[in-house]
Short mmCIF file of N, CA, C and O in Angstrom, two decimals:
data_model
loop_
_atom_site.label_atom_id
_atom_site.label_comp_id
_atom_site.label_asym_id
_atom_site.label_seq_id
_atom_site.Cartn_x
_atom_site.Cartn_y
_atom_site.Cartn_z
N GLN A 1 -7.34 -1.96 7.28
CA GLN A 1 -7.80 -2.34 5.97
C GLN A 1 -7.03 -1.58 4.91
O GLN A 1 -6.56 -0.47 5.14
N VAL A 2 -6.90 -2.20 3.74
CA VAL A 2 -6.21 -1.61 2.61
C VAL A 2 -7.23 -1.35 1.51
O VAL A 2 -8.05 -2.21 1.18
N GLN A 3 -7.17 -0.16 0.94
CA GLN A 3 -8.03 0.20 -0.18
C GLN A 3 -7.17 0.44 -1.41
O GLN A 3 -6.14 1.10 -1.33
N LEU A 4 -7.61 -0.10 -2.54
CA LEU A 4 -6.86 -0.03 -3.78
C LEU A 4 -7.74 0.54 -4.88
O LEU A 4 -8.89 0.11 -5.04
N VAL A 5 -7.21 1.48 -5.64
CA VAL A 5 -7.94 2.10 -6.73
C VAL A 5 -7.06 2.12 -7.97
O VAL A 5 -6.02 2.78 -7.99
N GLU A 6 -7.51 1.42 -9.02
CA GLU A 6 -6.76 1.38 -10.27
C GLU A 6 -7.17 2.54 -11.17
O GLU A 6 -8.30 3.03 -11.11
N SER A 7 -6.25 2.93 -12.03
CA SER A 7 -6.54 3.93 -13.04
C SER A 7 -5.57 3.75 -14.21
O SER A 7 -4.58 3.02 -14.09
N GLY A 8 -5.86 4.40 -15.32
CA GLY A 8 -4.96 4.38 -16.46
C GLY A 8 -5.38 3.49 -17.61
O GLY A 8 -4.70 3.48 -18.64
N GLY A 9 -6.46 2.75 -17.45
CA GLY A 9 -6.92 1.91 -18.54
C GLY A 9 -7.48 2.73 -19.69
O GLY A 9 -7.74 3.92 -19.56
N GLY A 10 -7.65 2.07 -20.82
CA GLY A 10 -8.19 2.75 -21.98
C GLY A 10 -8.07 1.91 -23.22
O GLY A 10 -7.82 0.70 -23.16
N LEU A 11 -8.25 2.56 -24.36
CA LEU A 11 -8.17 1.91 -25.66
C LEU A 11 -6.85 2.25 -26.32
O LEU A 11 -6.46 3.41 -26.39
N VAL A 12 -6.16 1.23 -26.80
CA VAL A 12 -4.88 1.42 -27.46
C VAL A 12 -4.76 0.44 -28.62
O VAL A 12 -5.32 -0.65 -28.58
N GLN A 13 -4.04 0.83 -29.65
CA GLN A 13 -3.81 -0.05 -30.78
C GLN A 13 -2.74 -1.08 -30.45
O GLN A 13 -1.87 -0.85 -29.60
N ALA A 14 -2.81 -2.22 -31.12
CA ALA A 14 -1.79 -3.24 -30.96
C ALA A 14 -0.40 -2.66 -31.21
O ALA A 14 -0.20 -1.90 -32.16
N GLY A 15 0.53 -3.03 -30.35
CA GLY A 15 1.88 -2.50 -30.43
C GLY A 15 2.10 -1.26 -29.59
O GLY A 15 3.25 -0.84 -29.39
N GLY A 16 1.03 -0.70 -29.07
CA GLY A 16 1.12 0.49 -28.27
C GLY A 16 1.44 0.20 -26.82
O GLY A 16 1.67 -0.94 -26.42
N SER A 17 1.41 1.26 -26.02
CA SER A 17 1.78 1.17 -24.61
C SER A 17 0.73 1.83 -23.74
O SER A 17 0.00 2.72 -24.18
N LEU A 18 0.67 1.38 -22.51
CA LEU A 18 -0.25 1.93 -21.53
C LEU A 18 0.36 1.74 -20.15
O LEU A 18 1.02 0.73 -19.91
N ARG A 19 0.12 2.69 -19.26
CA ARG A 19 0.62 2.59 -17.90
C ARG A 19 -0.54 2.62 -16.92
O ARG A 19 -1.29 3.60 -16.88
N LEU A 20 -0.68 1.57 -16.15
CA LEU A 20 -1.70 1.49 -15.14
C LEU A 20 -1.14 1.89 -13.79
O LEU A 20 0.02 1.63 -13.49
N SER A 21 -1.97 2.51 -12.97
CA SER A 21 -1.60 2.88 -11.62
C SER A 21 -2.57 2.28 -10.63
O SER A 21 -3.74 2.06 -10.94
N CYS A 22 -2.09 2.01 -9.44
CA CYS A 22 -2.92 1.51 -8.36
C CYS A 22 -2.54 2.26 -7.10
O CYS A 22 -1.44 2.07 -6.57
N ALA A 23 -3.43 3.12 -6.65
CA ALA A 23 -3.19 3.90 -5.45
C ALA A 23 -3.67 3.15 -4.23
O ALA A 23 -4.83 2.73 -4.18
N ALA A 24 -2.80 2.97 -3.27
CA ALA A 24 -3.12 2.25 -2.05
C ALA A 24 -3.31 3.22 -0.89
O ALA A 24 -2.56 4.19 -0.75
N SER A 25 -4.30 2.96 -0.07
CA SER A 25 -4.53 3.76 1.12
C SER A 25 -4.94 2.85 2.26
O SER A 25 -5.21 1.66 2.07
N GLY A 26 -5.02 3.42 3.44
CA GLY A 26 -5.31 2.63 4.62
C GLY A 26 -4.03 2.03 5.19
O GLY A 26 -2.93 2.52 4.93
N ARG A 27 -4.19 0.98 5.95
CA ARG A 27 -3.06 0.36 6.60
C ARG A 27 -2.34 -0.58 5.65
O ARG A 27 -2.93 -1.51 5.10
N THR A 28 -1.06 -0.31 5.44
CA THR A 28 -0.22 -1.17 4.63
C THR A 28 1.02 -1.57 5.42
O THR A 28 1.40 -0.90 6.37
N PHE A 29 1.64 -2.64 4.99
CA PHE A 29 2.81 -3.16 5.66
C PHE A 29 3.93 -3.36 4.66
O PHE A 29 3.69 -3.68 3.49
N SER A 30 5.15 -3.21 5.13
CA SER A 30 6.30 -3.25 4.24
C SER A 30 6.54 -4.63 3.63
O SER A 30 7.22 -4.73 2.61
N ASN A 31 6.01 -5.67 4.24
CA ASN A 31 6.21 -7.02 3.71
C ASN A 31 5.09 -7.48 2.79
O ASN A 31 5.05 -8.64 2.39
N TYR A 32 4.18 -6.59 2.43
CA TYR A 32 3.09 -6.94 1.51
C TYR A 32 3.63 -7.29 0.14
O TYR A 32 4.65 -6.76 -0.31
N VAL A 33 2.93 -8.18 -0.53
CA VAL A 33 3.11 -8.43 -1.95
C VAL A 33 1.98 -7.72 -2.69
O VAL A 33 0.82 -7.83 -2.32
N MET A 34 2.34 -7.00 -3.75
CA MET A 34 1.35 -6.33 -4.58
C MET A 34 1.34 -6.99 -5.95
O MET A 34 2.40 -7.19 -6.55
N GLY A 35 0.16 -7.32 -6.43
CA GLY A 35 0.05 -8.03 -7.69
C GLY A 35 -0.93 -7.40 -8.66
O GLY A 35 -1.79 -6.61 -8.28
N TRP A 36 -0.76 -7.74 -9.92
CA TRP A 36 -1.69 -7.39 -10.98
C TRP A 36 -2.29 -8.66 -11.56
O TRP A 36 -1.56 -9.62 -11.86
N PHE A 37 -3.60 -8.65 -11.70
CA PHE A 37 -4.33 -9.73 -12.34
C PHE A 37 -5.17 -9.14 -13.46
O PHE A 37 -5.42 -7.93 -13.50
N ARG A 38 -5.63 -10.00 -14.36
CA ARG A 38 -6.54 -9.54 -15.41
C ARG A 38 -7.59 -10.60 -15.68
O ARG A 38 -7.37 -11.79 -15.44
N GLN A 39 -8.73 -10.15 -16.17
CA GLN A 39 -9.82 -11.06 -16.46
C GLN A 39 -10.55 -10.61 -17.71
O GLN A 39 -11.08 -9.50 -17.76
N ALA A 40 -10.56 -11.47 -18.72
CA ALA A 40 -11.29 -11.22 -19.94
C ALA A 40 -12.67 -11.85 -19.83
O ALA A 40 -12.87 -12.79 -19.05
N PRO A 41 -13.65 -11.37 -20.59
CA PRO A 41 -15.00 -11.94 -20.53
C PRO A 41 -15.00 -13.45 -20.78
O PRO A 41 -14.38 -13.92 -21.74
N GLY A 42 -15.67 -14.18 -19.91
CA GLY A 42 -15.77 -15.62 -20.06
C GLY A 42 -14.55 -16.40 -19.62
O GLY A 42 -14.53 -17.62 -19.76
N LYS A 43 -13.53 -15.72 -19.11
CA LYS A 43 -12.31 -16.39 -18.69
C LYS A 43 -12.07 -16.18 -17.20
O LYS A 43 -12.61 -15.27 -16.59
N GLU A 44 -11.25 -17.05 -16.64
CA GLU A 44 -10.89 -16.93 -15.24
C GLU A 44 -9.88 -15.82 -15.04
O GLU A 44 -9.17 -15.42 -15.96
N ARG A 45 -9.83 -15.32 -13.82
CA ARG A 45 -8.86 -14.29 -13.49
C ARG A 45 -7.44 -14.86 -13.60
O ARG A 45 -7.16 -15.95 -13.11
N GLU A 46 -6.56 -14.11 -14.24
CA GLU A 46 -5.24 -14.57 -14.59
C GLU A 46 -4.17 -13.69 -13.95
O GLU A 46 -4.25 -12.46 -13.99
N PHE A 47 -3.16 -14.33 -13.38
CA PHE A 47 -2.04 -13.60 -12.81
C PHE A 47 -1.23 -12.93 -13.91
O PHE A 47 -0.99 -13.51 -14.96
N VAL A 48 -0.79 -11.70 -13.64
CA VAL A 48 0.00 -10.95 -14.60
C VAL A 48 1.41 -10.69 -14.07
O VAL A 48 2.40 -11.04 -14.70
N ALA A 49 1.50 -10.05 -12.91
CA ALA A 49 2.79 -9.67 -12.35
C ALA A 49 2.64 -9.35 -10.88
O ALA A 49 1.54 -9.04 -10.42
N ALA A 50 3.74 -9.40 -10.15
CA ALA A 50 3.72 -9.06 -8.73
C ALA A 50 5.06 -8.50 -8.31
O ALA A 50 6.08 -8.72 -8.98
N ILE A 51 5.05 -7.79 -7.20
CA ILE A 51 6.26 -7.20 -6.66
C ILE A 51 6.18 -7.19 -5.15
O ILE A 51 5.11 -6.97 -4.58
N THR A 52 7.30 -7.45 -4.50
CA THR A 52 7.35 -7.30 -3.05
C THR A 52 7.56 -5.83 -2.73
O THR A 52 8.40 -5.16 -3.34
N TRP A 53 6.77 -5.31 -1.80
CA TRP A 53 6.78 -3.88 -1.53
C TRP A 53 8.10 -3.40 -0.98
O TRP A 53 8.60 -2.35 -1.38
N SER A 54 8.69 -4.15 -0.08
CA SER A 54 9.92 -3.71 0.56
C SER A 54 11.15 -3.91 -0.31
O SER A 54 11.96 -2.99 -0.49
N GLY A 55 11.31 -5.10 -0.87
CA GLY A 55 12.52 -5.40 -1.61
C GLY A 55 12.47 -5.15 -3.10
O GLY A 55 13.51 -5.09 -3.75
N GLY A 56 11.26 -5.01 -3.65
CA GLY A 56 11.13 -4.77 -5.07
C GLY A 56 11.37 -5.98 -5.95
O GLY A 56 11.61 -5.83 -7.16
N ARG A 57 11.32 -7.16 -5.38
CA ARG A 57 11.47 -8.37 -6.19
C ARG A 57 10.23 -8.58 -7.03
O ARG A 57 9.11 -8.43 -6.55
N THR A 58 10.41 -8.91 -8.30
CA THR A 58 9.30 -9.02 -9.24
C THR A 58 9.16 -10.42 -9.80
O THR A 58 10.11 -11.21 -9.82
N TYR A 59 7.96 -10.72 -10.28
CA TYR A 59 7.67 -11.98 -10.93
C TYR A 59 6.60 -11.72 -11.97
O TYR A 59 5.64 -11.00 -11.72
N TYR A 60 6.76 -12.33 -13.16
CA TYR A 60 5.86 -12.10 -14.27
C TYR A 60 5.31 -13.40 -14.83
O TYR A 60 6.01 -14.42 -14.87
N ALA A 61 4.09 -13.34 -15.29
CA ALA A 61 3.55 -14.43 -16.07
C ALA A 61 4.30 -14.53 -17.39
O ALA A 61 4.75 -13.51 -17.95
N ASP A 62 4.45 -15.74 -17.90
CA ASP A 62 5.18 -15.93 -19.16
C ASP A 62 4.56 -15.13 -20.30
O ASP A 62 5.27 -14.67 -21.20
N SER A 63 3.26 -14.95 -20.27
CA SER A 63 2.56 -14.27 -21.35
C SER A 63 2.91 -12.80 -21.47
O SER A 63 2.70 -12.20 -22.54
N VAL A 64 3.42 -12.20 -20.40
CA VAL A 64 3.73 -10.77 -20.42
C VAL A 64 5.20 -10.48 -20.18
O VAL A 64 5.63 -9.32 -20.30
N LYS A 65 5.99 -11.48 -19.89
CA LYS A 65 7.40 -11.29 -19.59
C LYS A 65 8.11 -10.64 -20.77
O LYS A 65 7.96 -11.06 -21.91
N GLY A 66 8.88 -9.61 -20.48
CA GLY A 66 9.58 -8.88 -21.51
C GLY A 66 8.79 -7.73 -22.10
O GLY A 66 9.37 -6.88 -22.79
N ARG A 67 7.49 -7.69 -21.86
CA ARG A 67 6.64 -6.62 -22.37
C ARG A 67 6.11 -5.72 -21.26
O ARG A 67 5.93 -4.52 -21.48
N PHE A 68 5.81 -6.30 -20.11
CA PHE A 68 5.24 -5.55 -18.99
C PHE A 68 6.29 -5.37 -17.91
O PHE A 68 7.15 -6.22 -17.70
N THR A 69 6.19 -4.26 -17.19
CA THR A 69 7.07 -3.98 -16.07
C THR A 69 6.23 -3.53 -14.88
O THR A 69 5.48 -2.56 -14.99
N VAL A 70 6.38 -4.22 -13.76
CA VAL A 70 5.69 -3.81 -12.54
C VAL A 70 6.68 -3.06 -11.66
O VAL A 70 7.86 -3.43 -11.56
N SER A 71 6.22 -2.00 -11.04
CA SER A 71 7.07 -1.20 -10.17
C SER A 71 6.20 -0.56 -9.10
O SER A 71 4.98 -0.63 -9.15
N ARG A 72 6.86 0.08 -8.15
CA ARG A 72 6.11 0.78 -7.11
C ARG A 72 6.87 2.02 -6.67
O ARG A 72 8.09 2.10 -6.79
N ASP A 73 6.13 2.99 -6.19
CA ASP A 73 6.67 4.20 -5.60
C ASP A 73 6.29 4.15 -4.13
O ASP A 73 5.14 4.40 -3.77
N ASN A 74 7.24 3.81 -3.29
CA ASN A 74 6.95 3.63 -1.88
C ASN A 74 6.44 4.91 -1.23
O ASN A 74 5.52 4.87 -0.41
N ALA A 75 7.03 6.04 -1.59
CA ALA A 75 6.63 7.31 -1.00
C ALA A 75 5.19 7.67 -1.34
O ALA A 75 4.50 8.29 -0.54
N LYS A 76 4.75 7.32 -2.54
CA LYS A 76 3.40 7.64 -2.99
C LYS A 76 2.40 6.51 -2.74
O LYS A 76 1.22 6.67 -3.05
N SER A 77 2.87 5.40 -2.21
CA SER A 77 2.03 4.22 -1.98
C SER A 77 1.27 3.84 -3.25
O SER A 77 0.06 3.57 -3.21
N THR A 78 1.98 3.82 -4.35
CA THR A 78 1.36 3.58 -5.65
C THR A 78 2.08 2.46 -6.38
O THR A 78 3.31 2.43 -6.43
N LEU A 79 1.30 1.57 -6.94
CA LEU A 79 1.79 0.46 -7.75
C LEU A 79 1.56 0.79 -9.22
O LEU A 79 0.54 1.39 -9.57
N TYR A 80 2.48 0.37 -10.08
CA TYR A 80 2.37 0.65 -11.51
C TYR A 80 2.52 -0.63 -12.32
O TYR A 80 3.17 -1.58 -11.91
N LEU A 81 1.91 -0.61 -13.48
CA LEU A 81 2.14 -1.65 -14.47
C LEU A 81 2.34 -0.96 -15.81
O LEU A 81 1.39 -0.42 -16.39
N GLU A 82 3.57 -0.97 -16.30
CA GLU A 82 3.89 -0.42 -17.61
C GLU A 82 3.73 -1.53 -18.63
O GLU A 82 4.40 -2.56 -18.54
N MET A 83 2.85 -1.33 -19.59
CA MET A 83 2.54 -2.33 -20.59
C MET A 83 3.00 -1.84 -21.95
O MET A 83 2.55 -0.79 -22.41
N ASN A 84 3.90 -2.57 -22.56
CA ASN A 84 4.42 -2.24 -23.88
C ASN A 84 4.13 -3.37 -24.86
O ASN A 84 3.83 -4.49 -24.46
N SER A 85 4.23 -3.06 -26.14
CA SER A 85 3.99 -4.05 -27.19
C SER A 85 2.68 -4.78 -26.96
O SER A 85 2.60 -6.01 -27.03
N LEU A 86 1.64 -4.03 -26.70
CA LEU A 86 0.35 -4.62 -26.36
C LEU A 86 -0.24 -5.41 -27.52
O LEU A 86 -0.09 -5.03 -28.69
N LYS A 87 -0.91 -6.48 -27.17
CA LYS A 87 -1.55 -7.38 -28.13
C LYS A 87 -3.04 -7.42 -27.86
O LYS A 87 -3.48 -7.18 -26.74
N PRO A 88 -3.85 -7.75 -28.87
CA PRO A 88 -5.29 -7.87 -28.63
C PRO A 88 -5.64 -8.83 -27.50
O PRO A 88 -6.62 -8.60 -26.78
N GLU A 89 -4.86 -9.88 -27.32
CA GLU A 89 -5.12 -10.83 -26.25
C GLU A 89 -4.84 -10.28 -24.86
O GLU A 89 -5.15 -10.93 -23.86
N ASP A 90 -4.26 -9.09 -24.78
CA ASP A 90 -4.09 -8.42 -23.50
C ASP A 90 -5.36 -7.72 -23.05
O ASP A 90 -5.42 -7.21 -21.92
N THR A 91 -6.37 -7.66 -23.91
CA THR A 91 -7.63 -7.01 -23.57
C THR A 91 -8.28 -7.70 -22.38
O THR A 91 -8.51 -8.91 -22.40
N ALA A 92 -8.56 -6.94 -21.34
CA ALA A 92 -9.14 -7.48 -20.12
C ALA A 92 -9.38 -6.35 -19.14
O ALA A 92 -8.93 -5.22 -19.35
N VAL A 93 -10.08 -6.66 -18.08
CA VAL A 93 -10.12 -5.78 -16.92
C VAL A 93 -8.93 -6.12 -16.05
O VAL A 93 -8.72 -7.28 -15.70
N TYR A 94 -8.15 -5.12 -15.71
CA TYR A 94 -6.94 -5.32 -14.92
C TYR A 94 -7.20 -4.89 -13.48
O TYR A 94 -7.73 -3.81 -13.23
N TYR A 95 -6.81 -5.75 -12.56
CA TYR A 95 -7.01 -5.52 -11.14
C TYR A 95 -5.67 -5.50 -10.42
O TYR A 95 -4.79 -6.30 -10.72
N CYS A 96 -5.53 -4.61 -9.46
CA CYS A 96 -4.41 -4.71 -8.55
C CYS A 96 -4.89 -5.35 -7.25
O CYS A 96 -6.07 -5.27 -6.90
N ALA A 97 -3.98 -6.00 -6.57
CA ALA A 97 -4.32 -6.74 -5.37
C ALA A 97 -3.16 -6.70 -4.39
O ALA A 97 -1.99 -6.53 -4.78
N ALA A 98 -3.47 -6.89 -3.12
CA ALA A 98 -2.46 -6.90 -2.06
C ALA A 98 -2.56 -8.18 -1.26
O ALA A 98 -3.65 -8.62 -0.90
N ASP A 99 -1.41 -8.76 -0.99
CA ASP A 99 -1.29 -9.99 -0.22
C ASP A 99 -0.49 -9.69 1.04
O ASP A 99 0.64 -9.21 0.94
N ARG A 100 -1.03 -9.99 2.19
CA ARG A 100 -0.36 -9.69 3.45
C ARG A 100 0.85 -10.59 3.71
O ARG A 100 1.69 -10.26 4.54
N ARG A 101 0.94 -11.69 3.02
CA ARG A 101 2.05 -12.60 3.24
C ARG A 101 3.30 -12.12 2.53
O ARG A 101 3.25 -11.30 1.62
N ALA A 102 4.45 -12.64 2.93
CA ALA A 102 5.73 -12.08 2.54
C ALA A 102 6.26 -12.57 1.20
O ALA A 102 7.17 -11.96 0.64
N ILE A 103 5.71 -13.66 0.68
CA ILE A 103 6.23 -14.23 -0.55
C ILE A 103 5.21 -14.09 -1.67
O ILE A 103 4.00 -14.05 -1.43
N ILE A 104 5.70 -14.07 -2.91
CA ILE A 104 4.84 -13.87 -4.06
C ILE A 104 4.06 -15.13 -4.38
O ILE A 104 4.60 -16.24 -4.41
N SER A 105 2.77 -14.97 -4.62
CA SER A 105 1.89 -16.04 -5.07
C SER A 105 1.23 -15.63 -6.38
O SER A 105 0.93 -14.46 -6.60
N ILE A 106 1.00 -16.61 -7.26
CA ILE A 106 0.29 -16.35 -8.50
C ILE A 106 -1.19 -16.71 -8.38
O ILE A 106 -1.94 -16.56 -9.35
N GLN A 107 -1.61 -17.17 -7.22
CA GLN A 107 -2.99 -17.59 -7.01
C GLN A 107 -3.82 -16.41 -6.50
O GLN A 107 -3.46 -15.77 -5.52
N SER A 108 -4.95 -16.17 -7.14
CA SER A 108 -5.77 -15.03 -6.78
C SER A 108 -6.29 -15.12 -5.35
O SER A 108 -6.43 -14.09 -4.68
N HIS A 109 -6.57 -16.33 -4.87
CA HIS A 109 -7.12 -16.48 -3.53
C HIS A 109 -6.11 -16.15 -2.44
O HIS A 109 -6.49 -16.04 -1.27
N SER A 110 -4.84 -16.00 -2.81
CA SER A 110 -3.83 -15.63 -1.83
C SER A 110 -3.88 -14.14 -1.49
O SER A 110 -3.30 -13.73 -0.48
N TYR A 111 -4.55 -13.35 -2.29
CA TYR A 111 -4.57 -11.91 -2.12
C TYR A 111 -5.78 -11.47 -1.32
O TYR A 111 -6.90 -11.94 -1.55
N ASP A 112 -5.55 -10.58 -0.39
CA ASP A 112 -6.55 -10.20 0.59
C ASP A 112 -7.38 -8.99 0.19
O ASP A 112 -8.53 -8.85 0.61
N TYR A 113 -6.81 -8.10 -0.58
CA TYR A 113 -7.47 -6.85 -0.96
C TYR A 113 -7.40 -6.67 -2.46
O TYR A 113 -6.39 -6.97 -3.09
N TRP A 114 -8.49 -6.12 -3.02
CA TRP A 114 -8.61 -5.95 -4.46
C TRP A 114 -9.17 -4.59 -4.81
O TRP A 114 -10.02 -4.05 -4.09
N GLY A 115 -8.69 -4.05 -5.92
CA GLY A 115 -9.29 -2.86 -6.47
C GLY A 115 -10.49 -3.20 -7.32
O GLY A 115 -10.85 -4.37 -7.50
N GLN A 116 -11.14 -2.18 -7.88
CA GLN A 116 -12.34 -2.38 -8.68
C GLN A 116 -12.04 -2.75 -10.12
O GLN A 116 -12.92 -3.24 -10.83
N GLY A 117 -10.83 -2.52 -10.56
CA GLY A 117 -10.44 -2.87 -11.91
C GLY A 117 -10.50 -1.70 -12.87
O GLY A 117 -11.25 -0.75 -12.68
N THR A 118 -9.69 -1.78 -13.91
CA THR A 118 -9.69 -0.79 -14.98
C THR A 118 -9.61 -1.51 -16.32
O THR A 118 -8.84 -2.46 -16.48
N GLN A 119 -10.43 -1.08 -17.26
CA GLN A 119 -10.54 -1.76 -18.55
C GLN A 119 -9.39 -1.39 -19.47
O GLN A 119 -9.10 -0.20 -19.67
N VAL A 120 -8.76 -2.40 -20.04
CA VAL A 120 -7.75 -2.21 -21.08
C VAL A 120 -8.24 -2.91 -22.33
O VAL A 120 -8.53 -4.11 -22.31
N THR A 121 -8.35 -2.17 -23.41
CA THR A 121 -8.79 -2.72 -24.68
C THR A 121 -7.73 -2.46 -25.73
O THR A 121 -7.35 -1.31 -25.96
N VAL A 122 -7.26 -3.52 -26.36
CA VAL A 122 -6.22 -3.42 -27.39
C VAL A 122 -6.85 -3.81 -28.72
O VAL A 122 -7.32 -4.93 -28.90
N SER A 123 -6.87 -2.89 -29.64
CA SER A 123 -7.47 -3.12 -30.94
C SER A 123 -6.41 -3.56 -31.95
O SER A 123 -5.23 -3.21 -31.83
N SER A 124 -6.84 -4.33 -32.94
CA SER A 124 -5.94 -4.79 -33.98
C SER A 124 -6.08 -3.97 -35.25
O SER A 124 -5.24 -4.01 -36.13
#
């Protein structure tokens, strides 16, 4: 089993930056895909970004492309999401997730393991 714990959320003004972390523990595999999703109140969970653990290939939602950067530290088993130029519409609970399959999916049901989420609030 894989356990994921997010951290780094908080309150930031529009235009600011925030870095989220996701610490992974338990059994992991080099071909896992690691993703970030977010969910605002009253809205469906939305794909944000993903990375292949072994090769570091990334994919971003159009809404965050150019502003967010997903990365990982293999030695620390930690996933990161660097968020820059934050907008009020980025306000949501952010979740990290792990997919046992080898290719990136933007569908939440493709991911097998989820963290508890961390709140990001962007004020205007």
